[in-house]
Coordinates of C-alpha atoms in Angstrom, one line a residue:
M1 CA 4.6 17.6 4.8
S2 CA 2.5 19.0 7.7
Q3 CA -0.1 16.1 7.8
R4 CA 0.7 12.6 9.0
I5 CA 1.2 9.8 6.3
N6 CA -0.8 6.7 6.6
L7 CA 1.0 3.8 5.1
D8 CA -0.4 1.1 7.3
H9 CA -3.7 0.7 5.2
A10 CA -3.5 -3.1 5.7
A11 CA -4.5 -2.7 9.4
T12 CA -7.4 -0.4 8.3
T13 CA -8.1 2.5 5.7
P14 CA -9.8 5.8 6.1
L15 CA -13.5 5.8 5.4
R16 CA -14.3 6.7 1.9
P17 CA -16.6 9.8 1.5
E18 CA -19.2 7.8 -0.3
A19 CA -19.3 5.2 2.3
R20 CA -19.7 8.1 4.9
A21 CA -22.9 9.1 3.1
G22 CA -24.0 5.7 3.0
V23 CA -23.6 5.3 6.9
E24 CA -25.5 8.4 7.3
E25 CA -28.5 7.4 5.2
G26 CA -28.7 4.2 7.3
F27 CA -28.5 6.2 10.5
R28 CA -31.6 8.2 9.2
I29 CA -33.3 5.0 8.9
W30 CA -34.3 4.1 12.7
A31 CA -36.2 0.8 12.3
N32 CA -35.0 -2.8 12.8
P33 CA -34.9 -4.3 9.4
S34 CA -36.5 -7.5 11.1
S35 CA -39.4 -5.5 12.3
P36 CA -42.8 -6.5 10.5
H37 CA -44.1 -2.9 10.4
A38 CA -43.9 -0.4 7.5
D39 CA -40.7 1.3 8.9
G40 CA -39.3 -2.2 9.4
R41 CA -40.1 -3.3 6.0
K42 CA -38.3 -0.1 4.5
A43 CA -35.2 -0.7 6.6
R44 CA -35.3 -4.3 5.1
S45 CA -35.6 -3.1 1.5
L46 CA -32.4 -0.9 1.9
L47 CA -30.7 -3.9 3.7
E48 CA -31.5 -6.1 0.8
D49 CA -30.5 -3.7 -1.9
A50 CA -27.2 -3.2 -0.2
R51 CA -26.7 -6.9 -0.2
A52 CA -27.4 -6.9 -3.7
R53 CA -25.1 -4.1 -4.7
I54 CA -22.3 -5.8 -2.7
K55 CA -22.6 -9.1 -4.6
E56 CA -22.7 -7.1 -7.8
A57 CA -19.7 -5.1 -7.0
M58 CA -17.6 -8.1 -6.2
G59 CA -19.1 -10.3 -8.9
W60 CA -20.4 -12.9 -6.5
D61 CA -23.6 -14.9 -7.5
G62 CA -23.8 -16.9 -4.3
E63 CA -25.3 -16.1 -1.1
L64 CA -24.0 -13.2 1.4
I65 CA -24.5 -13.2 5.1
F66 CA -23.6 -9.7 7.0
T67 CA -21.3 -10.0 9.9
S68 CA -19.5 -7.7 12.3
G69 CA -16.2 -8.2 10.3
A70 CA -14.0 -10.6 8.9
S71 CA -13.2 -12.2 12.6
E72 CA -17.0 -13.1 12.9
A73 CA -17.1 -14.6 9.3
A74 CA -14.0 -16.7 9.9
A75 CA -15.7 -18.0 13.1
L76 CA -18.9 -18.6 11.1
A77 CA -17.5 -20.4 8.2
L78 CA -15.1 -22.6 10.0
G79 CA -17.4 -23.0 13.1
Q80 CA -20.5 -23.9 10.9
A81 CA -19.2 -25.2 7.7
K82 CA -20.3 -28.9 7.0
G83 CA -17.4 -31.0 6.5
G84 CA -14.4 -32.7 8.3
A85 CA -11.3 -31.8 9.5
R86 CA -10.1 -28.1 9.6
F87 CA -7.0 -27.2 7.8
V88 CA -5.8 -23.6 7.8
G89 CA -2.4 -22.2 6.3
A90 CA 0.5 -21.5 8.9
V91 CA 0.3 -18.1 7.8
E92 CA -3.3 -16.9 8.4
H93 CA -4.6 -14.2 10.3
D94 CA -5.1 -14.8 14.2
A95 CA -8.8 -14.5 13.6
V96 CA -8.7 -17.4 11.4
I97 CA -6.4 -19.3 13.6
Q98 CA -8.5 -18.8 16.6
A99 CA -11.6 -19.9 14.7
A100 CA -10.4 -23.3 14.3
T101 CA -7.7 -23.8 17.0
D102 CA -7.5 -27.6 16.5
A103 CA -7.0 -27.2 12.8
E104 CA -4.1 -28.8 11.0
R105 CA -1.5 -26.4 9.8
L106 CA -0.9 -26.4 6.1
A107 CA 2.9 -25.7 5.3
I108 CA 3.9 -22.6 3.5
E109 CA 6.7 -22.7 0.9
G110 CA 9.4 -20.1 0.7
N111 CA 7.8 -18.3 -2.2
G112 CA 4.5 -17.8 0.0
M113 CA 2.6 -20.3 -1.5
V114 CA 0.4 -23.2 0.4
S115 CA 2.1 -26.5 0.1
L116 CA -0.7 -29.2 -1.0
E117 CA 1.1 -32.1 0.5
T118 CA -0.6 -31.4 4.0
L119 CA -3.9 -32.3 2.4
E120 CA -2.7 -35.6 1.2
G121 CA -5.4 -38.6 2.8
A122 CA -7.8 -35.9 3.8
D123 CA -11.5 -36.5 3.5
K124 CA -14.2 -33.7 2.7
P125 CA -12.0 -31.1 4.8
V126 CA -12.6 -27.5 5.3
V127 CA -9.7 -25.4 4.1
A128 CA -9.2 -21.8 5.0
V129 CA -6.3 -19.6 3.3
Q130 CA -5.5 -15.9 2.7
H131 CA -6.1 -14.8 -0.9
V132 CA -3.5 -12.0 -0.1
N133 CA -1.3 -12.2 3.0
S134 CA -1.8 -9.3 5.2
E135 CA 2.0 -9.3 6.0
T136 CA 4.0 -10.1 3.0
G137 CA 1.3 -9.2 0.4
A138 CA 1.9 -12.8 -1.2
R139 CA -1.1 -13.7 -3.5
Q140 CA -2.0 -17.3 -3.3
E141 CA -2.7 -19.2 -6.5
I142 CA -6.3 -20.2 -5.5
R143 CA -7.4 -22.1 -8.8
T144 CA -4.8 -25.0 -8.1
L145 CA -5.6 -25.3 -4.4
A146 CA -9.6 -24.9 -5.1
A147 CA -9.0 -28.0 -7.5
R148 CA -7.4 -29.9 -5.1
V149 CA -10.1 -29.3 -2.3
Q150 CA -12.9 -30.1 -4.7
A151 CA -11.3 -33.2 -5.7
I152 CA -11.3 -34.5 -2.2
G153 CA -14.7 -33.5 -1.5
G154 CA -13.9 -30.5 1.0
L155 CA -14.7 -26.8 1.0
L156 CA -12.2 -23.9 0.4
V157 CA -12.7 -20.6 2.5
C158 CA -10.8 -17.8 1.4
D159 CA -9.9 -15.0 3.7
C160 CA -10.4 -12.1 1.2
A161 CA -10.1 -9.3 3.7
Q162 CA -6.9 -7.8 2.0
S163 CA -8.0 -8.2 -1.6
A164 CA -11.8 -7.4 -1.8
G165 CA -12.3 -4.3 -3.4
K166 CA -8.6 -4.7 -5.0
F167 CA -8.8 -7.7 -7.2
A168 CA -11.0 -10.1 -8.7
L169 CA -12.3 -12.4 -6.0
P170 CA -11.1 -16.3 -6.6
E171 CA -13.2 -19.2 -7.2
C172 CA -14.0 -20.9 -4.1
D173 CA -16.8 -22.1 -1.6
M174 CA -16.9 -19.3 1.0
E175 CA -15.1 -15.9 1.2
I176 CA -14.3 -13.6 4.1
V177 CA -14.7 -9.9 3.7
S178 CA -14.1 -6.8 5.7
A179 CA -15.4 -3.5 5.0
H180 CA -12.8 -1.2 6.7
K181 CA -10.0 -2.9 4.6
F182 CA -11.3 -1.1 1.3
G183 CA -12.9 2.3 2.8
G184 CA -15.9 1.2 4.5
P185 CA -17.1 1.5 7.9
I186 CA -15.6 -0.5 10.7
G187 CA -17.8 -3.0 12.3
I188 CA -19.3 -4.7 9.2
G189 CA -18.1 -7.3 7.1
A190 CA -19.6 -10.4 5.2
L191 CA -19.2 -14.1 4.7
L192 CA -19.9 -15.2 1.1
V193 CA -21.3 -18.5 0.8
R194 CA -21.7 -20.6 -2.5
D195 CA -24.8 -22.4 -1.0
Y196 CA -26.4 -22.1 2.4
A197 CA -26.6 -25.8 2.5
M198 CA -22.7 -25.6 3.2
L199 CA -23.5 -24.4 6.8
H200 CA -25.3 -25.5 9.6
P201 CA -27.9 -23.1 10.7
T202 CA -27.9 -21.5 14.3
G203 CA -30.9 -19.5 14.1
G204 CA -31.4 -16.0 14.5
H205 CA -31.4 -13.2 11.5
E206 CA -29.6 -13.6 8.2
R207 CA -31.5 -16.5 7.0
G208 CA -31.0 -18.2 10.2
Y209 CA -27.3 -18.3 10.1
R210 CA -26.4 -15.3 12.2
R211 CA -27.6 -13.7 15.5
G212 CA -27.9 -10.1 16.1
T213 CA -29.8 -7.1 14.8
E214 CA -28.5 -6.3 11.2
N215 CA -26.3 -3.2 10.9
L216 CA -28.2 -1.5 8.0
P217 CA -25.8 1.9 8.5
G218 CA -22.7 -0.4 7.9
A219 CA -24.1 -2.4 5.3
L220 CA -25.1 0.9 3.1
G221 CA -21.5 2.1 3.8
M222 CA -19.8 -1.0 2.8
A223 CA -21.8 -1.1 -0.5
A224 CA -20.9 2.4 -1.1
A225 CA -17.2 1.8 -0.5
L226 CA -17.2 -1.3 -2.8
E227 CA -18.7 0.8 -5.6
A228 CA -16.2 3.6 -5.5
C229 CA -13.2 1.1 -5.6
G230 CA -11.4 1.8 -9.0
D231 CA -9.6 -0.6 -11.3
P232 CA -6.6 -0.5 -10.4
Y233 CA -7.4 0.0 -6.6
V234 CA -4.4 2.5 -6.5
D235 CA -2.9 4.3 -9.7
P236 CA 0.7 2.5 -10.6
Q237 CA 2.4 5.8 -10.7
V238 CA 1.7 6.3 -7.1
L239 CA 3.7 3.3 -6.4
E240 CA 6.5 4.2 -9.0
P241 CA 9.0 5.4 -6.4
L242 CA 9.2 1.9 -4.7
D243 CA 11.1 0.6 -7.9
A244 CA 14.0 2.8 -7.1
L245 CA 13.8 2.2 -3.4
A246 CA 13.9 -1.7 -4.2
E247 CA 17.1 -1.1 -6.2
E248 CA 18.7 0.9 -3.2
C249 CA 17.4 -1.6 -0.5
R250 CA 19.1 -4.3 -2.4
A251 CA 22.5 -2.4 -3.0
L252 CA 22.7 -1.4 0.7
G253 CA 22.2 -5.2 1.9
G254 CA 18.5 -4.9 2.9
T255 CA 16.0 -7.5 1.7
W256 CA 12.9 -6.6 -0.4
L257 CA 10.8 -9.6 0.3
S258 CA 8.8 -9.5 -2.7
D259 CA 11.7 -10.8 -4.7
Q260 CA 11.0 -14.3 -3.2
L261 CA 7.2 -14.3 -3.7
A262 CA 5.5 -16.2 -6.4
D263 CA 3.2 -13.7 -6.9
P264 CA 3.6 -10.4 -4.9
T265 CA 0.9 -7.7 -4.8
P266 CA 1.5 -4.0 -5.1
Y267 CA -0.2 -2.7 -2.1
I268 CA 1.6 -4.6 0.7
R269 CA 5.3 -4.8 0.8
A270 CA 7.5 -6.2 3.5
I271 CA 10.9 -4.7 3.5
A272 CA 13.9 -5.5 5.9
M273 CA 16.5 -2.6 6.4
P274 CA 20.2 -3.5 7.2
R275 CA 21.2 -3.2 10.9
I276 CA 17.7 -1.5 12.3
S277 CA 15.3 -3.6 14.2
G278 CA 11.8 -3.3 13.0
S279 CA 10.6 -1.9 16.1
A280 CA 13.1 0.9 16.0
Q281 CA 11.9 1.6 12.4
V282 CA 8.5 2.1 13.3
M283 CA 9.4 4.2 16.0
R284 CA 11.5 6.5 13.8
F285 CA 9.0 6.7 11.1
D286 CA 6.3 7.5 13.5
M287 CA 8.4 10.2 14.7
A288 CA 8.8 11.1 11.2
G289 CA 4.9 11.4 10.9
I290 CA 4.6 8.1 9.0
A291 CA 2.6 5.4 10.2
V292 CA 3.9 1.8 9.2
S293 CA 3.6 -1.3 11.0
Q294 CA 6.1 -4.1 12.2
G295 CA 6.9 -7.5 10.4
S296 CA 7.8 -9.0 13.8
A297 CA 5.7 -9.2 16.8
C298 CA 6.9 -8.1 20.3
S299 CA 5.4 -10.0 23.6
S300 CA 6.2 -9.5 27.0
G301 CA 9.1 -7.2 26.3
T302 CA 10.7 -9.9 24.2
M303 CA 11.5 -9.8 20.4
K304 CA 9.6 -12.8 18.5
T305 CA 10.1 -13.5 14.9
S306 CA 7.1 -13.1 12.8
R307 CA 5.3 -16.7 12.4
V308 CA 4.4 -15.7 8.9
L309 CA 8.0 -15.0 8.0
E310 CA 9.0 -18.1 10.1
A311 CA 6.8 -20.2 8.3
M312 CA 8.0 -19.2 4.8
G313 CA 11.8 -19.9 6.2
V314 CA 12.9 -16.2 6.2
D315 CA 16.2 -15.9 8.2
P316 CA 15.1 -14.7 11.6
D317 CA 17.7 -11.8 11.7
I318 CA 16.0 -10.6 8.5
A319 CA 12.4 -11.2 10.2
T320 CA 13.4 -8.9 13.1
R321 CA 14.3 -6.1 10.6
T322 CA 11.3 -6.1 8.6
I323 CA 8.5 -3.6 8.4
R324 CA 5.2 -3.6 6.5
F325 CA 4.3 -1.0 4.1
S326 CA 0.7 -0.7 2.8
V327 CA -1.3 1.9 0.8
G328 CA -4.6 2.5 0.4
W329 CA -7.2 4.2 -1.7
N330 CA -6.1 7.8 -0.7
T331 CA -2.4 7.3 -0.8
K332 CA -0.6 10.0 -2.6
R333 CA 2.6 9.5 -4.6
E334 CA 4.3 12.4 -2.7
E335 CA 3.5 10.4 0.4
V336 CA 5.1 7.4 -1.1
E337 CA 8.4 9.5 -2.2
R338 CA 8.6 10.9 1.3
F339 CA 8.6 7.2 2.9
C340 CA 11.2 6.5 0.5
D341 CA 13.4 9.3 1.5
V342 CA 13.0 8.5 5.4
W343 CA 13.9 5.0 4.6
L344 CA 17.0 5.8 2.6
D345 CA 18.1 8.4 5.3
M346 CA 17.5 5.7 8.1
A347 CA 19.3 3.1 6.5
K348 CA 22.2 5.1 5.4
G349 CA 22.4 7.1 8.8

């Protein structure tokens, strides 16, 4: 194939044409949505329309605070939520970990699910977990967790950056959303909150819960992108070649990490190749014109096991040979087939 193949959609996905049109419409409206004059009121009307469209597209009947993305939404939720001690899953995104550096970590079971034992004795905690893990694709069973948190008077914050636009949002108190994960523009996201009373206000815009001029072009692009998301998000036929690859992977001595997950999602796969390190795989795929990412991190020239896989109890040797494969709204079947061919050539070489 002459064009490069993006199979790193969990990092970011291309802008949908509908979102581009929405952003362009927003740039034609020059006024500040908080200005009192007629031009400002027009911008405000479009901003509120985008807010309503996003809530409707996601089936959310609570409030919506626009942010610059998931990182700011996480900081707002964990920094301003009314409640007791903070608890975050051991496999959360760095943005969530950094938003509550003193939070207690929730242990993770081998199947990717959060262990509820850590919450024993907690009083009115604020608990943050990913709906879909950005590295393994493990989907949390939120209903059980939400019931447990509610029973002890707490608040549950779900990081839905990897699930919004792809799956129905779970029932919880707050949800973190990022537009560029489902084909919207970079630099816009939201914190969905069941009730403003769950947060301490800080003054400024967004009903007094967020400072900074509202990003009207981003909000319009985000709304358009969500409305363009299909059900299913990706046609299952696009992913069919992965079934054969999974069988080949197991036969060759590799590890298909979805096998051990309680509820694996189809759009993110963690795959360990026999013998070859994740970093070497990423470079070889890149030379073959395919973008994937590594399931382990490299810091200061020293390979370190992914803390996500480590928290799940994955063997360190397997973790260092793991890459992440993730698809998006514009992924084609022939691109998945090309990935499978390159993976097998590399594994058998």
